[in-house]
Coordinates of N, CA, C and O in Angstrom, one line a residue:
Q1 N 103.8 85.5 83.4 CA 103.6 86.0 84.8 C 102.2 85.5 85.3 O 101.2 85.7 84.7
V2 N 102.3 84.9 86.5 CA 101.1 84.4 87.1 C 100.3 85.6 87.8 O 100.9 86.4 88.5
R3 N 99.0 85.6 87.6 CA 98.2 86.6 88.2 C 96.9 86.0 88.6 O 96.2 85.3 87.8
L4 N 96.5 86.3 89.9 CA 95.2 85.9 90.4 C 94.5 87.2 90.7 O 95.0 88.0 91.4
V5 N 93.2 87.3 90.3 CA 92.4 88.5 90.6 C 91.1 88.1 91.2 O 90.3 87.4 90.5
E6 N 90.9 88.6 92.4 CA 89.6 88.3 93.0 C 88.6 89.5 92.7 O 89.0 90.6 92.5
S7 N 87.3 89.2 92.7 CA 86.3 90.2 92.5 C 85.0 89.7 93.1 O 84.9 88.5 93.5
G8 N 84.1 90.6 93.3 CA 82.7 90.2 93.8 C 82.5 90.6 95.2 O 81.4 90.4 95.7
G9 N 83.5 91.1 95.9 CA 83.2 91.5 97.3 C 82.3 92.8 97.3 O 82.0 93.4 96.3
G10 N 81.9 93.1 98.6 CA 81.1 94.3 98.7 C 80.5 94.3 100.1 O 80.9 93.6 101.0
L11 N 79.5 95.2 100.3 CA 78.7 95.3 101.5 C 77.4 94.6 101.4 O 76.7 94.9 100.4
V12 N 77.1 93.8 102.3 CA 75.8 93.1 102.3 C 75.2 93.0 103.7 O 76.0 93.0 104.6
E13 N 73.9 92.9 103.8 CA 73.3 92.7 105.1 C 73.4 91.3 105.6 O 73.5 90.3 104.7
S14 N 73.3 91.1 106.9 CA 73.3 89.8 107.4 C 72.2 88.9 106.8 O 71.1 89.4 106.6
G15 N 72.6 87.7 106.4 CA 71.6 86.8 105.7 C 71.7 86.9 104.2 O 71.1 86.1 103.5
G16 N 72.4 87.9 103.7 CA 72.6 88.0 102.3 C 73.6 87.1 101.7 O 74.2 86.3 102.3
S17 N 73.8 87.3 100.4 CA 74.7 86.5 99.6 C 75.6 87.3 98.7 O 75.3 88.4 98.3
L18 N 76.8 86.7 98.5 CA 77.8 87.3 97.5 C 78.4 86.1 96.8 O 78.5 85.0 97.4
R19 N 78.9 86.4 95.6 CA 79.7 85.4 94.9 C 81.0 86.0 94.5 O 81.1 87.0 93.8
L20 N 82.1 85.4 95.1 CA 83.4 85.9 94.8 C 83.9 85.1 93.6 O 83.6 83.9 93.4
S21 N 84.7 85.8 92.8 CA 85.4 85.1 91.6 C 86.9 85.3 91.8 O 87.4 86.3 92.3
C22 N 87.6 84.3 91.3 CA 89.1 84.3 91.3 C 89.5 83.9 89.9 O 89.4 82.7 89.5
A23 N 89.9 84.9 89.1 CA 90.4 84.7 87.7 C 91.9 84.6 87.7 O 92.6 85.3 88.3
A24 N 92.3 83.6 86.9 CA 93.8 83.3 86.8 C 94.3 83.5 85.4 O 93.6 83.2 84.4
S25 N 95.6 83.9 85.3 CA 96.3 83.9 84.1 C 97.7 83.6 84.4 O 98.2 83.7 85.5
G26 N 98.4 83.0 83.3 CA 99.8 82.7 83.4 C 100.1 81.3 84.1 O 101.2 81.0 84.3
L27 N 99.0 80.5 84.3 CA 99.3 79.2 84.8 C 98.2 78.3 84.2 O 97.2 78.7 83.8
T28 N 98.6 77.0 84.3 CA 97.6 76.0 83.8 C 96.7 75.7 85.0 O 97.0 75.0 85.9
W29 N 95.5 76.2 84.9 CA 94.6 76.3 86.0 C 94.3 75.0 86.7 O 94.3 74.8 87.9
D30 N 94.1 74.0 85.9 CA 93.6 72.7 86.4 C 94.7 71.9 87.1 O 94.5 70.9 87.7
Y31 N 96.0 72.4 87.1 CA 97.1 71.8 87.8 C 97.2 72.3 89.2 O 98.1 71.8 89.9
Y32 N 96.4 73.2 89.6 CA 96.5 73.8 90.9 C 95.3 73.6 91.8 O 94.1 73.7 91.3
T33 N 95.6 73.3 93.1 CA 94.5 73.4 94.1 C 94.3 74.9 94.4 O 95.3 75.6 94.5
I34 N 93.1 75.3 94.4 CA 92.7 76.7 94.7 C 92.1 76.8 96.1 O 91.1 76.1 96.4
G35 N 92.7 77.6 96.9 CA 92.2 77.9 98.2 C 91.6 79.3 98.4 O 92.0 80.2 97.7
W36 N 90.6 79.4 99.2 CA 90.1 80.7 99.6 C 90.4 80.9 101.1 O 90.2 80.0 101.9
F37 N 90.9 82.1 101.4 CA 91.3 82.5 102.7 C 90.6 83.8 103.0 O 90.2 84.5 102.1
R38 N 90.6 84.1 104.3 CA 90.0 85.4 104.7 C 90.8 85.9 105.9 O 91.3 85.2 106.7
Q39 N 90.8 87.3 106.0 CA 91.5 87.9 107.2 C 90.6 89.0 107.7 O 90.3 90.0 106.9
A40 N 90.1 88.9 108.9 CA 89.3 89.9 109.5 C 90.3 90.9 110.2 O 91.4 90.5 110.6
P41 N 89.8 92.1 110.4 CA 90.7 93.1 111.1 C 91.2 92.6 112.4 O 90.4 92.1 113.3
G42 N 92.5 92.7 112.6 CA 93.1 92.3 113.9 C 93.2 90.8 114.1 O 93.6 90.4 115.2
K43 N 92.9 90.0 113.1 CA 93.0 88.6 113.3 C 93.9 88.0 112.2 O 94.2 88.6 111.2
E44 N 94.3 86.8 112.5 CA 95.2 86.1 111.5 C 94.4 85.6 110.3 O 93.1 85.4 110.4
R45 N 95.0 85.4 109.2 CA 94.4 84.9 108.0 C 94.0 83.4 108.3 O 94.7 82.7 108.9
E46 N 92.8 83.1 107.9 CA 92.3 81.7 108.1 C 91.8 81.1 106.8 O 91.4 81.8 105.9
G47 N 92.0 79.8 106.7 CA 91.5 79.1 105.5 C 90.0 78.9 105.5 O 89.5 78.6 106.6
V48 N 89.4 79.1 104.4 CA 87.9 79.0 104.3 C 87.5 77.7 103.5 O 86.6 76.9 104.0
S49 N 88.2 77.5 102.4 CA 87.8 76.4 101.5 C 88.9 76.1 100.5 O 89.7 77.0 100.2
Y50 N 88.9 74.9 100.0 CA 89.7 74.6 98.8 C 89.0 73.7 97.9 O 88.1 72.9 98.3
I51 N 89.4 73.7 96.6 CA 89.0 72.8 95.6 C 90.2 72.2 95.0 O 91.1 72.9 94.6
S52 N 90.3 70.8 94.9 CA 91.5 70.2 94.4 C 91.7 70.3 92.9 O 90.8 70.8 92.2
K53 N 92.9 69.9 92.5 CA 93.3 70.1 91.1 C 92.3 69.4 90.2 O 91.9 70.0 89.1
N54 N 91.8 68.3 90.5 CA 90.9 67.6 89.6 C 89.4 67.8 90.0 O 88.5 67.1 89.5
N55 N 89.2 68.7 90.9 CA 87.8 69.0 91.4 C 87.2 67.9 92.2 O 86.0 67.9 92.6
R56 N 88.0 66.9 92.5 CA 87.5 65.7 93.2 C 87.2 66.0 94.7 O 86.3 65.4 95.3
Y57 N 88.1 66.8 95.2 CA 88.0 67.0 96.7 C 87.7 68.5 96.9 O 88.4 69.4 96.4
I58 N 86.8 68.7 97.8 CA 86.4 70.0 98.2 C 86.3 70.0 99.8 O 85.9 69.0 100.4
Y59 N 86.8 71.1 100.3 CA 86.8 71.2 101.8 C 86.3 72.5 102.2 O 86.6 73.5 101.5
Y60 N 85.6 72.5 103.3 CA 85.1 73.8 103.9 C 85.5 73.8 105.4 O 85.3 72.8 106.1
A61 N 85.9 75.0 105.8 CA 86.0 75.1 107.3 C 84.7 75.0 108.0 O 83.7 75.4 107.4
G62 N 84.7 74.6 109.2 CA 83.5 74.4 109.9 C 82.6 75.6 110.0 O 81.4 75.6 110.0
S63 N 83.2 76.8 110.1 CA 82.5 78.0 110.2 C 81.7 78.4 109.0 O 80.8 79.3 109.1
V64 N 82.0 77.8 107.8 CA 81.3 78.2 106.6 C 80.6 77.0 106.0 O 79.8 77.2 105.0
K65 N 80.8 75.8 106.5 CA 80.2 74.6 105.9 C 78.7 74.7 105.9 O 78.1 75.1 106.9
G66 N 78.1 74.4 104.8 CA 76.7 74.5 104.6 C 76.2 75.9 104.1 O 75.0 76.0 103.7
R67 N 77.1 76.8 104.1 CA 76.7 78.2 103.7 C 77.5 78.6 102.4 O 77.0 79.4 101.6
F68 N 78.7 78.2 102.3 CA 79.6 78.5 101.2 C 79.7 77.3 100.2 O 79.7 76.2 100.7
T69 N 79.9 77.6 99.0 CA 80.1 76.6 97.9 C 81.2 77.1 97.0 O 81.1 78.2 96.5
V70 N 82.2 76.2 96.8 CA 83.3 76.5 95.9 C 83.1 75.7 94.6 O 82.7 74.6 94.7
S71 N 83.5 76.3 93.5 CA 83.4 75.6 92.2 C 84.4 76.2 91.3 O 85.0 77.3 91.5
R72 N 84.7 75.4 90.2 CA 85.7 75.8 89.3 C 85.1 75.8 87.9 O 84.5 74.8 87.5
D73 N 85.4 76.8 87.1 CA 85.1 76.8 85.6 C 86.4 76.8 84.9 O 87.1 77.8 84.8
S74 N 86.8 75.6 84.4 CA 88.2 75.5 83.8 C 88.2 76.2 82.4 O 89.3 76.6 82.0
V75 N 87.1 76.4 81.8 CA 87.1 77.1 80.5 C 87.4 78.6 80.7 O 88.2 79.2 80.0
K76 N 86.9 79.1 81.8 CA 87.1 80.5 82.1 C 88.3 80.8 83.0 O 88.6 81.9 83.4
N77 N 89.0 79.7 83.4 CA 90.1 79.8 84.4 C 89.7 80.6 85.6 O 90.4 81.5 86.1
T78 N 88.5 80.2 86.1 CA 88.0 81.0 87.2 C 87.4 80.0 88.3 O 86.9 79.0 88.0
V79 N 87.7 80.4 89.6 CA 87.1 79.6 90.7 C 86.1 80.6 91.4 O 86.4 81.8 91.5
Y80 N 85.0 80.1 91.8 CA 84.0 80.9 92.5 C 83.8 80.4 93.9 O 84.0 79.3 94.3
L81 N 83.4 81.4 94.7 CA 83.0 81.1 96.1 C 81.7 81.7 96.3 O 81.6 82.9 96.4
Q82 N 80.6 80.9 96.3 CA 79.3 81.4 96.5 C 79.1 81.4 98.1 O 79.2 80.4 98.7
M83 N 78.7 82.5 98.6 CA 78.6 82.7 100.0 C 77.1 83.1 100.3 O 76.6 84.2 99.9
N84 N 76.4 82.2 101.0 CA 75.0 82.5 101.4 C 74.9 82.6 102.9 O 75.8 82.2 103.6
S85 N 73.8 83.1 103.3 CA 73.5 83.3 104.7 C 74.6 83.9 105.5 O 75.1 83.5 106.5
L86 N 75.1 85.0 104.9 CA 76.3 85.7 105.4 C 76.0 86.2 106.8 O 74.9 86.7 107.1
K87 N 77.1 86.2 107.6 CA 77.0 86.7 109.0 C 78.0 87.8 109.2 O 79.0 87.8 108.5
P88 N 77.9 88.7 110.2 CA 78.8 89.7 110.4 C 80.2 89.2 110.6 O 81.2 89.8 110.2
E89 N 80.3 88.0 111.2 CA 81.7 87.4 111.5 C 82.3 86.9 110.2 O 83.5 86.5 110.2
D90 N 81.6 86.9 109.1 CA 82.2 86.6 107.8 C 83.0 87.8 107.2 O 83.6 87.7 106.1
T91 N 82.9 88.9 107.8 CA 83.6 90.1 107.3 C 85.1 90.0 107.3 O 85.7 89.4 108.2
G92 N 85.7 90.5 106.2 CA 87.1 90.4 106.1 C 87.5 90.6 104.7 O 86.7 90.7 103.8
V93 N 88.8 90.5 104.5 CA 89.4 90.5 103.1 C 89.5 89.1 102.7 O 90.1 88.3 103.4
Y94 N 89.0 88.7 101.5 CA 89.0 87.4 101.0 C 90.1 87.3 99.9 O 90.1 88.1 99.0
Y95 N 90.9 86.2 100.0 CA 92.0 86.0 99.1 C 91.8 84.6 98.5 O 91.4 83.7 99.1
C96 N 92.1 84.5 97.2 CA 92.3 83.2 96.6 C 93.8 83.0 96.4 O 94.6 83.9 96.3
A97 N 94.1 81.7 96.4 CA 95.5 81.3 96.2 C 95.6 80.0 95.5 O 94.7 79.2 95.5
A98 N 96.7 79.8 94.8 CA 96.9 78.6 94.0 C 98.1 77.8 94.6 O 99.1 78.4 94.9
R99 N 97.9 76.5 94.6 CA 98.9 75.6 95.2 C 99.2 74.5 94.2 O 98.3 73.7 93.8
A100 N 100.5 74.3 93.8 CA 100.9 73.2 92.9 C 101.3 71.9 93.6 O 101.3 70.9 92.9
G101 N 101.6 72.0 94.8 CA 102.1 70.8 95.5 C 101.1 69.7 95.7 O 99.9 69.9 95.5
T102 N 101.6 68.5 96.1 CA 100.7 67.4 96.4 C 100.1 67.6 97.7 O 100.5 68.4 98.5
G103 N 99.0 66.8 98.0 CA 98.4 66.9 99.2 C 97.3 68.0 99.2 O 97.3 68.8 98.4
L104 N 96.5 67.9 100.2 CA 95.4 68.9 100.3 C 95.4 69.6 101.7 O 95.5 68.9 102.7
T105 N 95.5 70.9 101.7 CA 95.7 71.6 102.9 C 95.2 73.1 102.7 O 95.2 73.6 101.6
L106 N 94.9 73.7 103.9 CA 94.7 75.1 103.9 C 95.8 75.8 104.7 O 95.6 76.9 105.2
N107 N 96.9 75.2 104.7 CA 98.1 75.8 105.3 C 98.6 76.9 104.3 O 99.1 76.6 103.2
D108 N 98.4 78.2 104.6 CA 98.6 79.2 103.7 C 100.1 79.3 103.3 O 100.4 79.8 102.2
R109 N 101.0 78.8 104.1 CA 102.4 78.9 103.7 C 102.8 78.0 102.6 O 103.8 78.1 102.0
T110 N 101.9 77.0 102.2 CA 102.2 76.1 101.2 C 101.6 76.5 99.8 O 101.7 75.8 98.8
Y111 N 100.9 77.7 99.8 CA 100.3 78.2 98.6 C 101.3 79.1 97.8 O 102.0 79.9 98.4
D112 N 101.4 78.9 96.5 CA 102.4 79.5 95.7 C 102.1 80.9 95.2 O 102.9 81.8 95.1
Y113 N 100.8 81.1 94.8 CA 100.4 82.4 94.2 C 99.2 82.9 94.9 O 98.3 82.1 95.3
W114 N 99.1 84.2 95.1 CA 98.0 84.9 95.8 C 97.4 86.0 95.0 O 98.2 86.7 94.3
G115 N 96.1 86.2 95.2 CA 95.5 87.4 94.6 C 95.7 88.6 95.6 O 96.2 88.4 96.7
Q116 N 95.1 89.7 95.2 CA 95.3 90.9 96.0 C 94.2 91.1 97.1 O 94.3 91.9 98.0
G117 N 93.2 90.3 97.0 CA 92.1 90.3 98.0 C 90.9 91.1 97.6 O 91.1 92.1 96.8
T118 N 89.8 90.8 98.1 CA 88.5 91.6 97.9 C 87.8 91.7 99.2 O 87.7 90.7 100.0
Q119 N 87.3 92.9 99.5 CA 86.7 93.1 100.8 C 85.3 92.7 100.8 O 84.5 93.0 99.9
V120 N 84.9 91.9 101.9 CA 83.6 91.5 102.2 C 83.2 92.1 103.5 O 83.9 91.9 104.5
T121 N 82.1 92.9 103.5 CA 81.6 93.4 104.8 C 80.1 93.1 104.9 O 79.3 93.3 104.1
V122 N 79.8 92.4 106.1 CA 78.5 92.0 106.4 C 78.0 92.8 107.5 O 78.5 92.7 108.6
S123 N 76.9 93.6 107.3 CA 76.4 94.4 108.4 C 75.3 93.6 109.1 O 74.6 92.8 108.6
S124 N 75.2 94.0 110.4 CA 74.2 93.3 111.3 C 72.9 93.9 111.2 O 72.7 95.0 110.7

């Protein structure tokens, strides 16, 4: 059974940092592109970042580029999202997802497995 579990969310002041973790079980971690998504209250889910199967390709949405860093620890079957210089508009539920298909995308409909999400709240 495939399971993705996010952790590391919380309440932080504007300008602060958080590191989210996405731990996986039940799949061969390195065979999947891992994406991070977020959903703010009343808004659609949006793609934040992905790291490709071989870690060769990394992508960030413009709204987080330069502030967020994604990385993978294959030994621990964990992907991290380091979030610095957080802003109130970064508030939302953050999800990690795994995608086995070819190509690189943050189209959430193409991701196969999802975690339950972790809440990030940035106060102004």
